[in-house]
Coordinates of N, CA and C in Angstrom, one line a residue:
X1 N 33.5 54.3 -33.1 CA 33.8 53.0 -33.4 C 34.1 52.1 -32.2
X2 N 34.5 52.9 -31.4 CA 35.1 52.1 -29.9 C 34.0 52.1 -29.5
X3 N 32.6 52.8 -29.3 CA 31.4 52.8 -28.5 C 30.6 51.4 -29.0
X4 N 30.6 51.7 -30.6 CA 29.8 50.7 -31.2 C 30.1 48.8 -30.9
X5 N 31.6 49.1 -30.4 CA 32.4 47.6 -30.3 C 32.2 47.2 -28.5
X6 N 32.0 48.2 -27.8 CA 31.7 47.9 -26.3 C 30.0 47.7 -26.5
X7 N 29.0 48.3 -26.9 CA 27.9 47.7 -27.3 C 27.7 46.4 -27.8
X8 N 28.1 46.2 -28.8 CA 28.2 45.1 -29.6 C 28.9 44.1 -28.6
X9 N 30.0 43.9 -27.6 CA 30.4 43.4 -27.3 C 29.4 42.9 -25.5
X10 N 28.8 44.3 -25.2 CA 27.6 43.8 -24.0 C 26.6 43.2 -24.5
X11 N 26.0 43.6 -25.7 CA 24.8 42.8 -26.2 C 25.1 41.3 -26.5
X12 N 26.3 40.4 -26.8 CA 26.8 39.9 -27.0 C 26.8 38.3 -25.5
X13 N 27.4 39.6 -24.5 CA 27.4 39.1 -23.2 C 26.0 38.8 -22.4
X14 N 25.4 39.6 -22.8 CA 24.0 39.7 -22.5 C 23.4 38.6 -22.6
X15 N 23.5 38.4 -24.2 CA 22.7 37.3 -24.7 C 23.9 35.8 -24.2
X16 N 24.6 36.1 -24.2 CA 25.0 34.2 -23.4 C 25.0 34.1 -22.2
X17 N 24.8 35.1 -21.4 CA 23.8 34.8 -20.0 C 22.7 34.6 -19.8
X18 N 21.8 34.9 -20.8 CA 20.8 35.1 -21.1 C 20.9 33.3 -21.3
X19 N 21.4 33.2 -22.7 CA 21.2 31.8 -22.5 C 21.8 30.4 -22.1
X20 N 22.8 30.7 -21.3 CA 23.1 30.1 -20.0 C 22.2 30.2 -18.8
X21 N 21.4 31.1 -18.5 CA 20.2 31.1 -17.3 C 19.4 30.2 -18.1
X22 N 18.8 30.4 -19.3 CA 17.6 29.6 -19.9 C 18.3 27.7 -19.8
X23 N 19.2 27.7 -19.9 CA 20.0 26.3 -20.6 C 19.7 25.5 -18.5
X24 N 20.4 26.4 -18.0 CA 20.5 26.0 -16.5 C 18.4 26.1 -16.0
X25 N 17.9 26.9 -16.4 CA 16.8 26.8 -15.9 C 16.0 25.4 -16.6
X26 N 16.2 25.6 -17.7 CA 15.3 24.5 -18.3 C 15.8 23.2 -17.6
X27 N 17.2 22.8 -17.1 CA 17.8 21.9 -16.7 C 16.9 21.6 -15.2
X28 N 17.1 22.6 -14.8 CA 16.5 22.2 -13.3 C 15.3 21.6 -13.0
X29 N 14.2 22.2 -14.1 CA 13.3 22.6 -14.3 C 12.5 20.8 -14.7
X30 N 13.5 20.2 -15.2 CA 13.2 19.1 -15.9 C 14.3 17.8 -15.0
X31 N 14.9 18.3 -13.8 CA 15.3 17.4 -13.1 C 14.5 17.6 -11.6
X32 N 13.8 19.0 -11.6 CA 12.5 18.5 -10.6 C 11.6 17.6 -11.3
X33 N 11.0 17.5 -12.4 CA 9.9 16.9 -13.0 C 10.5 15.3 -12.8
X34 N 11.8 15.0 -13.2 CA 12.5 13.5 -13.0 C 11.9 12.9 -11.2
X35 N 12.7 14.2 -10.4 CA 12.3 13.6 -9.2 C 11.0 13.6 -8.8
X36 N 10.0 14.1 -9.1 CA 8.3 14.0 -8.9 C 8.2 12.7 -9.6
X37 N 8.6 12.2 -10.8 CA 8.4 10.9 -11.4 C 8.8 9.8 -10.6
X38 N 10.2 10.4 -10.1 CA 10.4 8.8 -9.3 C 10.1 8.6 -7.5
X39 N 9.5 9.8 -7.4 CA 8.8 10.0 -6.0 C 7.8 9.1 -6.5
X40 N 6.9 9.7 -6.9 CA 5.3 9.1 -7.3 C 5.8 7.5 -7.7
X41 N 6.8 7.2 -8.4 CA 6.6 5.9 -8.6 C 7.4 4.9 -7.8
X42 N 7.7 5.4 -6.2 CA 8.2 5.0 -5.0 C 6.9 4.8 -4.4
X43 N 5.8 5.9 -4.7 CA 4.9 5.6 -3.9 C 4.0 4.3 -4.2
X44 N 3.9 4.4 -5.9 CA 3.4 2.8 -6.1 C 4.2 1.9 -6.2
X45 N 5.1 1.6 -6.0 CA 5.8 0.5 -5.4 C 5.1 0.0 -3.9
X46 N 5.5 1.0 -3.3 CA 5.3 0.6 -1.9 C 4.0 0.2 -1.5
X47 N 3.2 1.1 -2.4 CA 1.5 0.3 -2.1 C 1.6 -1.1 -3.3
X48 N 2.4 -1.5 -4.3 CA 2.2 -2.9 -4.5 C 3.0 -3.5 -3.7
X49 N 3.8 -3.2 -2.8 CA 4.1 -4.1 -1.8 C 3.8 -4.1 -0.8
X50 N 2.7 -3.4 -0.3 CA 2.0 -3.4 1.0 C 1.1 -4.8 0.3
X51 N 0.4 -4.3 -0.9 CA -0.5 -5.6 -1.1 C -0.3 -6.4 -1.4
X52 N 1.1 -6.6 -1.9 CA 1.5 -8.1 -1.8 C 1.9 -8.4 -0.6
X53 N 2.5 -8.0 0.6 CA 2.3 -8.2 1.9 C 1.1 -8.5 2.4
X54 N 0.1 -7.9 2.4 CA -1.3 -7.9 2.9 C -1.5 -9.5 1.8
X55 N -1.6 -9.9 1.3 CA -2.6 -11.0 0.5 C -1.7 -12.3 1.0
X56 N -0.1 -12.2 1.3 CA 0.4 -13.4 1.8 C 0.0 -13.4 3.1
X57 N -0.2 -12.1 4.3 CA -0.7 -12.4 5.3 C -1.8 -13.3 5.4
X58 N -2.4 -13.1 4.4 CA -3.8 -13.4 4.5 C -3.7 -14.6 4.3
X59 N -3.2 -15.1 3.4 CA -2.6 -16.6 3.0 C -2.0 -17.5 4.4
X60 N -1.0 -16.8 5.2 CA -0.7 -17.5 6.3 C -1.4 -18.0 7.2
X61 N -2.7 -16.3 7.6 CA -3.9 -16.2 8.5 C -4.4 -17.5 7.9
X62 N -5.2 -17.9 6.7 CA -5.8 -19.0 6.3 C -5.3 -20.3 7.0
X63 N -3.9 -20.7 6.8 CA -2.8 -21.9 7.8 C -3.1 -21.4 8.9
X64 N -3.2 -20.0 9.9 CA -3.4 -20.6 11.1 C -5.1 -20.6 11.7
X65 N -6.2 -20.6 10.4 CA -7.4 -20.6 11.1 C -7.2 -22.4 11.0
X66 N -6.5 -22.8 9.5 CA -7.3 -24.2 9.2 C -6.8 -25.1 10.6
X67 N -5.5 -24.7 11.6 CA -4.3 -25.6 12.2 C -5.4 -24.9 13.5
X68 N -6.1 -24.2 13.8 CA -6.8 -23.6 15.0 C -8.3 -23.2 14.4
X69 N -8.7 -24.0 14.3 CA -10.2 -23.5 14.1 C -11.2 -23.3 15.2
X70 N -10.6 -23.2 16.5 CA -11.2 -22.8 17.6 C -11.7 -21.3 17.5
X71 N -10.6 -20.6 16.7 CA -10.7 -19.3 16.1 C -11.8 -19.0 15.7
X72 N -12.8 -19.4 14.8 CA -13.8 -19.2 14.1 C -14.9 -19.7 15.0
X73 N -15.1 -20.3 16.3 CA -16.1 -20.4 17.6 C -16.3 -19.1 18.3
X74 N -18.0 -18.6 18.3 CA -17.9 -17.7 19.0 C -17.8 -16.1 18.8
X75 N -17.5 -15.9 17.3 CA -17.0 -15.0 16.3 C -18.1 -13.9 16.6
X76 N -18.0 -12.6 16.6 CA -19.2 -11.9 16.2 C -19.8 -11.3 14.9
X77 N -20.8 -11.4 14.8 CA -21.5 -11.1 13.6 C -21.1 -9.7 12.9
X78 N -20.6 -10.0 11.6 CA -20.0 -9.0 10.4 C -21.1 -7.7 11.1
X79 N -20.5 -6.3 11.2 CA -21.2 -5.1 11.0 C -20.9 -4.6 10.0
X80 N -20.8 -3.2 9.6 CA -20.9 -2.3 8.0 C -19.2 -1.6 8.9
X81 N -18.5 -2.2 9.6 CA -17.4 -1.5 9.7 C -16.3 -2.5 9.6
X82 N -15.6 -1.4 8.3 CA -14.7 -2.9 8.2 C -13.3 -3.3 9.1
X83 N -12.8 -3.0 10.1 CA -12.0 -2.4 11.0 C -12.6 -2.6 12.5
X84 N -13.6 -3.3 13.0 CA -14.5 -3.4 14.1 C -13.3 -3.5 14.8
X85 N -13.0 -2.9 16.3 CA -12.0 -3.7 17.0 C -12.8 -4.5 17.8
X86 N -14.4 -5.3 17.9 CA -14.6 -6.3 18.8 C -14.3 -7.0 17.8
X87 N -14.1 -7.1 16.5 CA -14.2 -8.2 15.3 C -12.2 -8.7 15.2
X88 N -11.6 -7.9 16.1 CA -10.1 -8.4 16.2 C -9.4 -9.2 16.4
X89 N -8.7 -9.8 16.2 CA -8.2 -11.4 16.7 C -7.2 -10.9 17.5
X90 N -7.3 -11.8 18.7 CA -6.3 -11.5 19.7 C -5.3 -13.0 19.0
X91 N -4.2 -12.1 18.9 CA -3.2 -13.1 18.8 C -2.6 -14.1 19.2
X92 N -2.2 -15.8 18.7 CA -2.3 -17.2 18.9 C -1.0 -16.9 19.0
X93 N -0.1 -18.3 19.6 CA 1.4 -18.6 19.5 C 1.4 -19.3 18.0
X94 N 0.6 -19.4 17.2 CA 0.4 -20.0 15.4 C 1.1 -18.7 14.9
X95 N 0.3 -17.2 15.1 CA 0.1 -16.2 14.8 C 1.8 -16.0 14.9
X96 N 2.1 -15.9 16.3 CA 3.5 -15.4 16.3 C 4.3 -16.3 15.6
X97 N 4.2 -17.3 15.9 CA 5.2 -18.0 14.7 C 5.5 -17.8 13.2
X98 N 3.9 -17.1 12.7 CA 4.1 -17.1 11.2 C 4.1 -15.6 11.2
X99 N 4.6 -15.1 12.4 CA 5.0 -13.6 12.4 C 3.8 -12.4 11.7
X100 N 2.9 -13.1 12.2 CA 1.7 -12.2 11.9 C 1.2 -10.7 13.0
X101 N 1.9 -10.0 12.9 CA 2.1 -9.0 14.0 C 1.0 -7.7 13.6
X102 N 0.4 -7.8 12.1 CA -0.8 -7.0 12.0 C -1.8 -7.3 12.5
X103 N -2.9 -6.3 12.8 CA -3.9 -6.7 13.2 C -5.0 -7.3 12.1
X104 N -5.5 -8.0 12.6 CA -6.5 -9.4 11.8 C -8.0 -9.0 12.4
X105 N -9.1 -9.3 11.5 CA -10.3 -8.9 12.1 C -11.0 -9.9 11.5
X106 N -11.9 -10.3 12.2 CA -12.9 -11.6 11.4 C -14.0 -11.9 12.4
X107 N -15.0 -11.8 11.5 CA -16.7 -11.9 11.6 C -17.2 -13.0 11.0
X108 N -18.4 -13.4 11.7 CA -19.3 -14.2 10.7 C -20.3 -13.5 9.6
X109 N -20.1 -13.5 8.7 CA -20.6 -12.9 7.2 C -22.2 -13.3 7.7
X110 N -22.6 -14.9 7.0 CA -23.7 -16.0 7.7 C -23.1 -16.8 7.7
X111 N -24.2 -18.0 7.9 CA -23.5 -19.4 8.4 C -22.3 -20.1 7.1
X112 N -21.0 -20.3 8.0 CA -20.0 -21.1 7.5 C -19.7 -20.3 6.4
X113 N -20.0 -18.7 6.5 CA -19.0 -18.0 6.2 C -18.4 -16.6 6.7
X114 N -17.4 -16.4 6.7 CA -16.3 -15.3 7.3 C -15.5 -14.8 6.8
X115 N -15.9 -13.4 7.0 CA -14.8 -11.9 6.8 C -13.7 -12.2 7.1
X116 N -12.5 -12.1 6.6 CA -11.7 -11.7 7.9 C -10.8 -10.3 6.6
X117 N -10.0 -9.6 7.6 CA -9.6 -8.2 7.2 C -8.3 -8.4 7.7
X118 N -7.3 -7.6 6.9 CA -6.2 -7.3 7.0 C -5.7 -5.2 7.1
X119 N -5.2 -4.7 7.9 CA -4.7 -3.5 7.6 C -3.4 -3.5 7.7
X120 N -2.8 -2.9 6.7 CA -1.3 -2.2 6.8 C -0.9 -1.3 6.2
X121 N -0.2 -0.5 7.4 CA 0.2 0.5 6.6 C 1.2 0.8 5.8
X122 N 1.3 1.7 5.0 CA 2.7 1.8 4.2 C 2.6 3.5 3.6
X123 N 4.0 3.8 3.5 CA 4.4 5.3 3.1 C 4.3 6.2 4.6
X124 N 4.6 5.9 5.8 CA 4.1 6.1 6.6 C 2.5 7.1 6.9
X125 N 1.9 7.1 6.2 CA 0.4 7.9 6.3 C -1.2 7.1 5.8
X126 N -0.4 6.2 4.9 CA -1.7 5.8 4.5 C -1.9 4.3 4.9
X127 N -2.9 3.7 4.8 CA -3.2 2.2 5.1 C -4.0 1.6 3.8
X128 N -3.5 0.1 3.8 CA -4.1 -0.6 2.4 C -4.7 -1.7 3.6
X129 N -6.0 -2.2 3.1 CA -7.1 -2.8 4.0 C -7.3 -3.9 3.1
X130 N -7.5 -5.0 3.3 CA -7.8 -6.4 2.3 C -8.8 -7.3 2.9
X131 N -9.4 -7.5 2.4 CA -10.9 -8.2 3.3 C -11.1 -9.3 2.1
X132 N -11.3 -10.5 2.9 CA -11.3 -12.2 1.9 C -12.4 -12.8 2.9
X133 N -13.0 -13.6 2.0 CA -14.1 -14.7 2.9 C -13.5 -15.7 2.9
X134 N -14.0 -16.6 3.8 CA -13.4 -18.2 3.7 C -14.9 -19.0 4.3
X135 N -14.9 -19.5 3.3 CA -16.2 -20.0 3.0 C -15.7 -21.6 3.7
X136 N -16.3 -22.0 4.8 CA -16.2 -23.4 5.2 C -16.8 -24.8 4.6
X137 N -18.0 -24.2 4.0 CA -19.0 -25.7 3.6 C -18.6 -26.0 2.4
X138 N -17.1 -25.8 1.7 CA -16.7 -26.5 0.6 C -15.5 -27.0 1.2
X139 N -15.6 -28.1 0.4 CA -14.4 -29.2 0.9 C -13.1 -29.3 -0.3
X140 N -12.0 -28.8 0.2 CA -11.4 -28.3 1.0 C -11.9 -26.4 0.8
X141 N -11.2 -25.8 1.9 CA -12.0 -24.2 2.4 C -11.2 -23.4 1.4
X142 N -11.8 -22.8 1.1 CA -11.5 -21.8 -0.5 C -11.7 -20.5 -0.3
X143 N -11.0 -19.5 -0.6 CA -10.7 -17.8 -0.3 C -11.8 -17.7 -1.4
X144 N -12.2 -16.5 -1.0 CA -13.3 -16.1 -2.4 C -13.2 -14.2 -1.8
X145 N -11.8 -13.5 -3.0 CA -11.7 -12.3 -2.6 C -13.1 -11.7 -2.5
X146 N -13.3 -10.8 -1.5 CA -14.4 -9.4 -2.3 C -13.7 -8.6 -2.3
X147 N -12.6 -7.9 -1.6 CA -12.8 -6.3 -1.5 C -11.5 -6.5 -1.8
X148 N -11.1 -5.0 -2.3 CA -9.4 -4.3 -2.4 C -9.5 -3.1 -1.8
X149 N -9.0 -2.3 -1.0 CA -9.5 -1.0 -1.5 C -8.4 0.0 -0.7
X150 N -7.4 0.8 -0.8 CA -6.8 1.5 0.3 C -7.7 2.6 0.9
X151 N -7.5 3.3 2.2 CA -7.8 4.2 2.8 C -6.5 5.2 3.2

């Protein structure tokens, strides 16, 4: 009787460790899954606010081509690379004012119209690239997106 009651009493034990490891596993198990959820949705944050960063640059860039259009004299012709560093803008005292500290790149597409490109990076590894035309021969000068695209 005393054997059967120390049995009965390990099988007992057994089984609520048993399911106390399962209770604590499944717990952990599903608060790694939590933090991969709010990792991954740190990382889209950060790339919607790289591109909302990148599109108001591009918006300021626009204010300092219209206030300096010397900028667009002399330009070299759009190649297939979107990142040219002869296609780079060396930076204006407009530029530093409106705290434009990324690099800017802009080509002539054809006549009285131009590339210009935006890169920034964000998450420290990756880069979001934004490329807008600004088409001159409409009155007043009007963005006409083409591209989105991260790298």
């Amino acid at each position: 009787m005393m054997m059967f009651k120390a049995v009965r009493g390990f099988a007992m034990l057994s089984m609520t460790l048993i399911l106390v490891f399962l209770t604590i596993s499944s717990s952990l198990a599903f608060a790694h899954m939590q933090q991969q959820r709010i990792h991954r949705n740190q990382l889209d944050l950060n790339y919607l606010r790289a591109k909302i960063i990148a599109a108001n640059k591009l918006d300021l860039f626009y204010i300092v081509i219209y206030d300096s259009p010397e900028l667009l004299t002399l330009l070299q012709p759009c190649t297939n690379l979107a990142l040219d560093n002869h296609q780079r803008v060396t930076p204006n005292a407009m530029m530093q004012q409106y705290m434009l500290s990324e690099p800017f790149y802009l080509c002539v597409e054809k006549a009285a119209v131009f590339n210009i490109t935006i890169a920034i990076t964000y998450n420290n590894t990756e880069r979001l690239v934004m490329q807008r035309q600004l088409v001159t021969t409409s009155m007043p000068w009007t963005w006409q997106p083409s591209s989105l695209y991260g790298v």
